[in-house]
Amino acid sequence: MDGGSSAFRLLFSSLLLLSLTVHAFESIAPQLSILSFFCDLIVSVLTVSMFVNIKRLANAPLLPSMMIMVLVVFDLVMLFYRSTDLTLFLWGARNQYRFLLLFLAVIVFLKESDLPHFVDLMDKVLILNLFVVTVQFFVCGVRGDYLGGTFGVGQGCNGMLNIFICVEFASALSRYMAGEIPGKKAAFVAFICLYWAALAELKYFYLEVAIIALVVILGSGRDIEKKVKIALILVAGLIVSTNTLVMLFPSFVDYFNPGSMVHYFTHIGYGVGGFNRSTALSICQTLFFNNDFGLCLAGLGLGNAEYSDQIAVFNSDFYKTYKLYGYNGYLDSMIFVERGYLGLAWYIVFFALSGFESWRKMKVTSGYANALMVMCLALSFIFLLGLLYDSALRTSSSGYIAFFVMAIPFLVGKLEGDSLEGKLKGQSLWAR
């Protein structure tokens, strides 16, 4: 690897490691929240480097690049049309485009041969969290929504850890099916994920486990024995984990019956006025926008519903008026308020695009690359569901992880000696 490639890999490693641990530093000393802006600094360096290396940027996949450009044009038009305060617009742009810029930078600067390094880095952070979470729970008495391991101890931190353990769980199962790791290691990773989910009362994770396992089993090769082993281990793991959850939190004794689960997803929310996962968009449309067609179609404009927990100047008037409803607690309602149904459609297509590229390359790859494609396909479903479940994909910790993963399908086979372009010729809708 040349010096330039080594430098970029170091930058990406630093960004991921910092995003995975910054909230732990914040829990020690609130002043250390400034570390999150070092992530912004790294993304800024990568962005400048992309435009300096304009030829490499020009070789990025056409369709996702065009989609990002369309979003930029849309937001600029709405900036002037809605007369958005420039400070709020820039804050909103920082909160959302940092992930898209990382997405492009991963494709532009990394190689397929770099990916095992980042997978190993994530594995090491997971093992570290086995120790951290155990100490937090059994020694420090941290419980439920506050149990975040290296994601800190703030309320709702388990939304960030949920994205992380989904990535780890999908990665381990996919690599095991591809023969890249032994069954013992896959089982150990699955154990840590289910153990953490039980201690953090991460109920939603059990549904995600089923989705990931189904995609991995259906999407991997024809090794029936391995598929049966995965199914049996997961059934046993889910039984132990859910019973542990109920033992630690007796109020969830009835949660896993269908009626209780439906009630949780349709009646339990973060805000007032019955605002929850199932009512978020309808309340935004009727109460916030009074069914105004233009607002429902294109939203208030980027920045006009923004907020900040630390810097008051970034709290928009809309947020001050409606914050008790908790619209910012769900990614779909936050997107809808600022970008309307057009913005929601953009995000759905963008997430689905990564999944489709994974499926497309899954058919013509093998070994480690195939494992990554299966992993990314499974996670594309998880990220799409994340639009409805919470706002974890907006936070620096889980947002960087998710968009890094979404870039992987476009990176695999890119400009390497064993390029996939010959095998995929005629199939691609966006290759240059």
XYZ file of C-alpha atoms in Angstrom:
432
model
C 0.000 0.000 0.000
C 1.427 3.410 -0.917
C 1.857 6.256 1.546
C -1.204 8.132 0.320
C -3.432 5.094 0.725
C -2.007 4.485 4.196
C -2.797 8.071 5.187
C -6.395 7.782 4.005
C -6.855 4.459 5.784
C -5.564 6.102 8.958
C -8.061 8.944 8.549
C -10.985 6.556 8.091
C -9.821 4.419 11.026
C -9.566 7.496 13.245
C -13.013 8.662 12.198
C -14.682 5.324 12.926
C -12.836 4.799 16.204
C -13.645 8.311 17.396
C -17.308 8.047 16.408
C -17.555 4.724 18.288
C -16.096 6.136 21.519
C -16.773 9.883 21.637
C -19.902 9.548 23.776
C -17.962 7.554 26.350
C -15.615 10.516 26.726
C -18.629 12.838 27.011
C -20.012 10.759 29.883
C -16.703 11.235 31.730
C -16.544 14.996 31.120
C -19.241 16.909 29.175
C -16.582 19.297 27.872
C -15.167 16.417 25.837
C -18.230 16.583 23.571
C -16.020 18.853 21.471
C -14.341 15.652 20.257
C -17.332 15.035 17.999
C -16.205 18.028 15.953
C -12.933 16.234 15.242
C -15.052 13.822 13.204
C -16.244 16.868 11.232
C -12.631 17.919 10.778
C -11.678 14.514 9.374
C -14.648 14.559 6.994
C -13.632 18.077 5.912
C -10.107 16.882 5.150
C -11.495 13.963 3.141
C -13.869 16.297 1.273
C -11.112 18.723 0.324
C -8.957 15.775 -0.761
C -11.765 14.497 -2.990
C -12.030 17.782 -4.837
C -8.264 18.063 -5.094
C -8.279 14.544 -6.609
C -11.128 15.455 -8.943
C -10.300 12.658 -11.402
C -10.833 10.045 -8.722
C -14.076 11.708 -7.673
C -15.221 11.706 -11.293
C -14.858 7.921 -11.324
C -17.321 7.461 -8.453
C -20.456 5.460 -9.379
C -22.767 7.611 -11.440
C -26.209 7.077 -9.913
C -25.419 7.648 -6.203
C -23.254 10.639 -7.163
C -26.098 12.104 -9.207
C -28.557 11.487 -6.384
C -26.366 13.428 -3.979
C -26.084 16.268 -6.496
C -29.879 16.318 -6.910
C -30.255 16.588 -3.133
C -27.767 19.458 -3.014
C -29.652 21.353 -5.731
C -32.970 20.666 -4.001
C -31.671 22.012 -0.670
C -30.182 25.124 -2.297
C -33.437 25.888 -4.106
C -35.365 25.486 -0.850
C -32.839 27.708 0.955
C -33.881 30.658 -1.170
C -37.523 29.667 -1.613
C -38.131 29.317 2.136
C -35.733 32.155 3.038
C -33.960 29.925 5.548
C -31.646 31.508 8.078
C -28.133 30.806 6.765
C -26.832 29.725 10.178
C -29.563 27.114 10.522
C -29.048 25.963 6.927
C -25.330 25.429 7.480
C -26.001 23.570 10.725
C -28.512 21.332 8.973
C -26.079 20.756 6.109
C -23.376 19.783 8.594
C -25.683 17.328 10.358
C -26.753 15.555 7.180
C -24.138 15.942 4.448
C -21.253 14.740 6.642
C -22.527 11.182 6.163
C -22.997 11.545 2.420
C -19.516 13.017 2.067
C -18.099 10.072 4.015
C -20.040 7.738 1.699
C -18.348 9.269 -1.349
C -14.924 9.400 0.315
C -15.032 5.682 1.136
C -15.686 4.867 -2.518
C -13.083 7.313 -3.816
C -10.145 6.611 -1.497
C -10.438 3.063 -0.170
C -9.774 -0.226 -1.883
C -11.451 -3.570 -1.458
C -8.249 -4.864 0.151
C -8.653 -2.225 2.912
C -11.999 -3.581 4.126
C -10.731 -6.445 6.349
C -8.835 -3.842 8.389
C -12.064 -1.973 9.212
C -13.992 -5.169 9.918
C -11.268 -6.206 12.381
C -11.375 -2.750 13.969
C -15.123 -3.079 14.582
C -14.614 -6.568 16.043
C -12.069 -5.211 18.522
C -14.452 -2.440 19.620
C -17.181 -5.043 20.166
C -14.913 -7.137 22.411
C -13.935 -3.984 24.313
C -17.612 -3.327 24.887
C -18.120 -6.750 26.438
C -15.976 -5.497 29.310
C -17.340 -1.914 29.359
C -21.007 -2.935 29.313
C -20.499 -5.524 32.041
C -18.850 -2.951 34.311
C -21.518 -0.335 33.553
C -24.358 -2.720 34.354
C -23.091 -4.790 37.283
C -20.704 -2.297 38.936
C -22.047 1.159 38.067
C -25.733 0.216 38.028
C -26.438 1.652 34.578
C -29.685 0.241 33.183
C -31.850 0.085 30.073
C -31.814 3.038 27.686
C -28.756 4.438 29.461
C -26.528 1.397 28.912
C -24.409 2.281 25.910
C -20.929 0.905 26.508
C -18.539 3.075 24.513
C -21.611 4.940 23.201
C -21.952 6.587 26.601
C -24.660 6.568 29.259
C -27.060 9.179 27.928
C -30.732 8.344 27.473
C -31.331 6.784 24.074
C -27.702 5.772 23.551
C -28.944 2.236 22.925
C -30.246 3.447 19.553
C -26.647 4.031 18.512
C -25.426 0.736 19.903
C -28.283 -1.007 18.067
C -26.825 0.011 14.698
C -23.381 -1.113 15.813
C -24.403 -4.586 17.013
C -26.549 -5.081 13.889
C -23.443 -4.458 11.769
C -21.373 -6.812 13.914
C -24.044 -9.506 13.962
C -24.561 -9.394 10.181
C -20.814 -9.319 9.588
C -20.136 -12.374 11.759
C -22.922 -14.494 10.275
C -22.001 -13.571 6.698
C -18.292 -14.260 7.189
C -19.069 -17.597 8.827
C -21.273 -18.663 5.919
C -18.495 -17.671 3.493
C -15.946 -19.728 5.443
C -13.952 -16.643 6.462
C -14.244 -17.151 10.225
C -14.824 -20.275 12.346
C -18.197 -21.030 13.864
C -16.874 -20.405 17.387
C -16.018 -16.805 16.555
C -19.399 -16.200 14.906
C -21.150 -17.689 17.944
C -19.051 -15.523 20.289
C -19.963 -12.333 18.391
C -23.636 -13.344 18.385
C -23.430 -13.977 22.142
C -21.973 -10.505 22.829
C -24.666 -8.843 20.698
C -27.527 -10.724 22.376
C -25.978 -10.229 25.836
C -25.715 -6.481 25.257
C -29.248 -6.308 23.860
C -30.644 -8.005 26.972
C -28.816 -5.733 29.418
C -29.812 -2.599 27.448
C -33.452 -3.757 27.058
C -32.961 -3.451 23.308
C -36.204 -5.199 22.390
C -36.211 -4.151 18.744
C -32.929 -5.976 18.161
C -34.651 -9.360 18.319
C -36.697 -8.486 15.248
C -33.534 -7.322 13.506
C -31.809 -10.597 14.374
C -34.569 -12.483 12.579
C -34.308 -10.247 9.492
C -30.506 -10.465 9.330
C -30.480 -14.230 9.851
C -33.121 -14.736 7.152
C -31.205 -12.669 4.585
C -27.890 -14.368 5.429
C -29.380 -17.864 5.240
C -31.159 -17.172 1.947
C -28.358 -15.105 0.430
C -25.358 -17.282 1.228
C -24.200 -20.432 -0.540
C -25.693 -23.901 -0.475
C -24.042 -25.159 2.706
C -27.163 -26.544 4.379
C -25.260 -27.750 7.434
C -24.019 -24.250 8.249
C -27.475 -22.780 7.719
C -29.020 -25.296 10.099
C -26.302 -24.553 12.680
C -26.992 -20.815 12.413
C -30.715 -21.366 12.848
C -30.275 -23.621 15.887
C -27.711 -21.384 17.573
C -29.863 -18.305 17.052
C -32.992 -19.981 18.381
C -31.081 -21.006 21.510
C -29.476 -17.562 21.800
C -32.801 -15.762 21.428
C -34.436 -17.936 24.075
C -31.645 -17.265 26.563
C -31.409 -13.544 25.725
C -35.146 -12.828 25.868
C -35.493 -14.732 29.141
C -32.565 -12.759 30.543
C -34.270 -9.537 29.439
C -37.501 -10.510 31.188
C -35.594 -11.581 34.324
C -33.793 -8.224 34.482
C -36.835 -6.172 33.472
C -39.999 -7.988 34.663
C -42.262 -5.314 33.141
C -41.446 -6.800 29.707
C -42.825 -10.227 30.587
C -45.642 -9.861 28.033
C -43.690 -7.870 25.458
C -42.961 -10.762 23.125
C -46.559 -11.689 22.433
C -47.860 -10.201 19.137
C -50.410 -7.882 20.738
C -47.863 -6.253 23.031
C -45.378 -5.802 20.201
C -47.982 -4.103 18.015
C -48.942 -1.861 20.950
C -45.293 -0.906 21.502
C -44.739 0.109 17.892
C -48.070 1.924 17.506
C -48.676 3.577 20.883
C -45.345 4.137 22.638
C -43.501 7.313 21.642
C -41.114 10.025 22.766
C -43.451 13.017 22.755
C -46.870 14.430 23.591
C -50.088 14.304 21.594
C -49.837 10.615 20.697
C -46.738 11.238 18.560
C -45.150 7.826 17.921
C -43.734 5.648 15.151
C -47.104 4.943 13.571
C -48.577 8.448 13.871
C -45.490 10.599 13.220
C -46.072 11.420 9.558
C -49.819 11.921 9.883
C -49.366 14.357 12.792
C -46.635 16.210 10.907
C -48.907 16.505 7.892
C -52.122 17.509 9.674
C -50.990 19.386 12.797
C -47.650 20.867 11.734
C -48.441 21.540 8.057
C -52.257 21.736 8.129
C -52.269 19.485 5.030
C -50.603 22.207 2.948
C -49.641 20.525 -0.340
C -46.389 22.445 -0.860
C -45.148 21.830 2.680
C -46.066 18.144 2.562
C -44.331 17.763 -0.795
C -41.056 19.617 -0.115
C -40.992 20.476 3.606
C -39.809 23.585 5.405
C -36.327 23.447 3.923
C -33.053 22.139 5.330
C -32.273 23.735 8.694
C -35.734 25.083 9.473
C -36.509 22.273 11.938
C -32.973 21.838 13.272
C -31.908 21.818 16.903
C -28.882 21.431 19.133
C -28.602 20.090 22.672
C -25.567 22.265 23.350
C -25.752 25.403 21.200
C -28.986 27.386 21.530
C -28.453 29.443 18.374
C -29.011 26.275 16.335
C -32.507 25.740 17.767
C -34.990 26.718 15.051
C -38.306 28.430 15.752
C -40.103 25.306 14.546
C -38.190 23.197 17.075
C -38.996 25.614 19.899
C -42.689 25.410 19.002
C -43.053 21.655 18.466
C -40.169 20.030 20.351
C -42.484 18.461 22.943
C -43.942 16.271 20.215
C -40.543 14.646 19.770
C -40.563 14.793 15.958
C -36.765 14.838 16.040
C -36.791 11.412 17.688
C -37.665 9.690 14.408
C -35.691 9.976 11.211
C -38.720 9.778 8.904
C -40.541 12.668 10.609
C -37.370 14.781 10.745
C -36.803 14.260 7.018
C -40.467 14.902 6.241
C -40.587 18.172 8.169
C -37.552 19.587 6.363
C -37.821 17.927 2.931
C -41.344 16.564 2.668
C -42.343 13.422 0.821
C -39.718 14.183 -1.815
C -36.977 13.971 0.794
C -38.385 10.763 2.231
C -38.502 9.210 -1.234
C -34.886 10.252 -1.817
C -33.664 8.549 1.347
C -35.635 5.362 0.708
C -34.230 5.095 -2.831
C -30.689 5.861 -1.623
C -30.767 3.139 1.048
C -32.403 0.692 -1.357
C -29.738 1.482 -3.958
C -27.018 0.157 -1.664
C -29.056 -2.978 -1.067
C -29.609 -3.527 -4.779
C -25.903 -3.084 -5.528
C -25.150 -5.628 -2.792
C -27.569 -8.121 -4.318
C -26.177 -7.487 -7.818
C -22.568 -8.157 -6.774
C -23.516 -10.934 -4.379
C -24.243 -13.119 -7.410
C -20.728 -12.777 -8.882
C -18.428 -12.616 -5.834
C -17.023 -15.268 -3.549
C -15.193 -15.526 -0.257
C -14.695 -12.362 1.776
C -16.226 -10.055 -0.850
C -19.353 -12.196 -1.017
C -19.647 -12.146 2.769
C -19.559 -8.358 2.719
C -22.232 -8.212 0.022
C -24.547 -10.484 2.011
C -23.891 -8.375 5.112
C -24.664 -5.126 3.281
C -27.852 -6.535 1.766
C -29.113 -7.562 5.210
C -28.189 -4.191 6.699
C -29.933 -2.261 3.926
C -33.210 -3.656 5.277
C -32.215 -2.685 8.823
C -31.358 0.882 7.773
C -34.643 1.253 5.903
C -36.534 0.165 9.026
C -34.394 2.615 10.987
C -36.159 5.443 9.184
C -39.270 4.576 11.187
C -37.809 3.344 14.453
C -35.636 6.185 15.765
C -33.154 8.879 14.727
C -29.954 6.856 15.265
C -28.853 7.345 11.650
C -28.644 11.105 12.296
C -26.147 10.779 15.144
C -22.424 10.882 14.489
C -21.700 7.503 16.085
C -24.159 5.295 14.223
C -24.559 7.538 11.170
C -20.908 7.234 10.178
C -21.012 3.460 10.637
C -24.170 3.079 8.552
C -23.046 5.230 5.630
C -19.610 3.575 5.640
C -21.389 0.230 5.277
C -23.672 1.555 2.523
C -20.613 2.555 0.505
C -19.041 -0.918 0.620
C -21.080 -2.442 -2.270
C -19.871 0.329 -4.591
C -16.297 -0.180 -3.426
C -16.066 -3.945 -3.922
C -14.531 -4.770 -7.297
C -13.602 -1.130 -7.971
C -10.516 -0.679 -10.155
C -8.801 -3.808 -8.809
C -7.085 -6.510 -10.806
C -10.013 -8.868 -10.265
C -12.581 -6.258 -11.256
C -16.192 -7.361 -11.507
C -17.031 -5.088 -14.390
C -16.660 -7.850 -16.965
C -19.016 -10.138 -15.059
C -21.512 -7.332 -14.500
C -21.347 -5.837 -17.974
C -24.784 -4.897 -19.173
C -26.341 -5.193 -15.699
C -25.244 -1.903 -14.185
C -27.619 1.005 -14.134
C -25.019 3.456 -12.832
C -21.472 2.348 -13.663
C -19.616 4.907 -15.722
